[in-house]
Amino acid sequence: GLRAALLYIKEEGIEAIGAREQKLMQLFYEQVKEIPDIRIYGDFSQKDRAAIVSLNLGEEDSGEISDYLSAEYEIDTRSGGHCAPLMHGALGTVDQGAVRFSFSHFNTMEEVQEAVKAMRILAWEG
């Protein structure tokens, strides 16, 4: 398995893989940041960053948002404290946690658009 993964990365090119992940993350970020009551965490002015968007919707519990996305849209995110209690302490999100969207070059533009749509619906229903 490891050999196959390394051969795949060599064939695709690590730069191409990273660029695609960044493109998908940026597409999601640019749209979701316009949704009312969405709070996004992190510095998106940095070029070299992980293809991750962590956010909250108002005061909603991050676990409930994540569970809803999974059950209703088959969108899997990670919620909670992300093994980073000091970070959540600094952000003031210890009790709420955060919803983390992680993008892979295996994701599609359609999946990104579906995630944005789901967050818009959640914000509207809230």
Coordinates of N, CA and C in Angstrom, one line a residue, residues 39 41 52-57 59-69 76-102:
R39 N -18.3 32.0 11.3 CA -17.0 32.5 11.8 C -16.0 31.6 11.3
Y41 N -11.9 30.5 11.1 CA -10.7 30.7 11.9 C -9.5 30.4 11.0
I52 N -7.4 23.4 4.7 CA -8.4 23.1 5.8 C -9.1 24.5 6.0
V53 N -10.5 24.4 6.3 CA -11.2 25.5 6.7 C -12.0 25.1 8.0
S54 N -11.7 25.8 9.1 CA -12.3 25.6 10.3 C -13.3 26.7 10.6
L55 N -14.5 26.4 11.0 CA -15.5 27.4 11.1 C -16.6 27.0 12.2
N56 N -17.4 28.0 12.5 CA -18.6 27.8 13.3 C -19.7 28.5 12.7
L57 N -20.9 28.1 13.0 CA -22.1 28.7 12.6 C -22.8 29.3 13.9
E59 N -23.7 30.2 17.4 CA -23.4 29.6 18.6 C -23.7 28.1 18.6
E60 N -24.0 27.6 17.4 CA -24.4 26.2 17.3 C -23.2 25.2 17.7
D61 N -23.6 24.1 18.3 CA -22.6 23.2 18.7 C -21.9 22.6 17.5
S62 N -20.6 22.5 17.4 CA -19.9 22.0 16.2 C -20.2 20.6 16.0
G63 N -20.4 19.8 17.0 CA -20.8 18.4 16.8 C -22.1 18.2 16.1
E64 N -23.1 19.0 16.5 CA -24.4 19.0 15.9 C -24.4 19.4 14.4
I65 N -23.6 20.4 14.1 CA -23.4 20.8 12.7 C -22.8 19.7 11.9
S66 N -21.7 19.1 12.4 CA -21.0 18.0 11.8 C -21.9 16.8 11.6
D67 N -22.7 16.4 12.6 CA -23.6 15.3 12.5 C -24.6 15.5 11.4
Y68 N -25.2 16.8 11.4 CA -26.2 17.1 10.4 C -25.6 17.0 9.0
L69 N -24.4 17.6 8.8 CA -23.8 17.5 7.4 C -23.6 16.1 7.0
D76 N -18.6 14.6 5.3 CA -17.9 14.2 6.6 C -16.9 15.3 6.9
T77 N -17.1 15.9 8.1 CA -16.2 16.9 8.7 C -15.7 16.4 10.0
R78 N -14.9 17.1 10.6 CA -14.4 16.8 12.0 C -14.9 17.9 12.9
S79 N -15.4 17.6 14.0 CA -15.9 18.6 14.9 C -15.2 18.5 16.3
G80 N -15.3 19.5 17.1 CA -14.8 19.5 18.4 C -13.6 20.3 18.7
G81 N -12.7 19.7 19.5 CA -11.5 20.4 20.0 C -10.3 20.1 19.2
H82 N -10.3 19.1 18.3 CA -9.2 18.7 17.4 C -7.9 18.5 18.2
C83 N -8.0 18.0 19.4 CA -6.7 17.8 20.2 C -5.9 19.1 20.3
A84 N -6.6 20.2 20.4 CA -5.9 21.5 20.4 C -6.6 22.4 21.5
P85 N -6.6 22.0 22.8 CA -7.3 22.8 23.8 C -6.7 24.2 23.9
L86 N -5.4 24.4 23.8 CA -4.9 25.7 23.9 C -5.3 26.7 22.8
M87 N -5.4 26.1 21.6 CA -5.9 26.9 20.5 C -7.4 27.3 20.7
H88 N -8.2 26.4 21.1 CA -9.6 26.7 21.3 C -9.8 27.6 22.5
G89 N -8.9 27.5 23.5 CA -8.9 28.5 24.6 C -8.6 29.9 24.1
A90 N -7.6 30.0 23.2 CA -7.3 31.3 22.6 C -8.4 31.9 21.7
L91 N -9.1 31.0 21.0 CA -10.2 31.4 20.1 C -11.5 31.6 20.9
G92 N -11.6 31.1 22.1 CA -12.8 31.2 22.9 C -13.9 30.2 22.4
T93 N -13.4 29.1 21.9 CA -14.3 28.0 21.4 C -14.2 26.7 22.1
V94 N -13.7 26.8 23.4 CA -13.5 25.5 24.2 C -14.8 24.7 24.2
D95 N -15.9 25.4 24.6 CA -17.2 24.7 24.7 C -17.8 24.3 23.3
Q96 N -17.7 25.2 22.4 CA -18.3 25.0 21.1 C -17.5 24.1 20.1
G97 N -16.2 24.2 20.2 CA -15.3 23.5 19.3 C -15.4 24.2 17.9
A98 N -15.1 23.5 16.9 CA -15.2 24.0 15.5 C -15.5 22.9 14.6
V99 N -16.0 23.2 13.4 CA -16.2 22.3 12.3 C -15.1 22.4 11.3
R100 N -14.4 21.3 11.1 CA -13.2 21.4 10.2 C -13.5 20.7 8.9
F101 N -13.4 21.4 7.8 CA -13.5 20.9 6.4 C -12.1 20.7 5.9
S102 N -11.7 19.5 5.6 CA -10.4 19.2 5.0 C -10.5 18.8 3.6

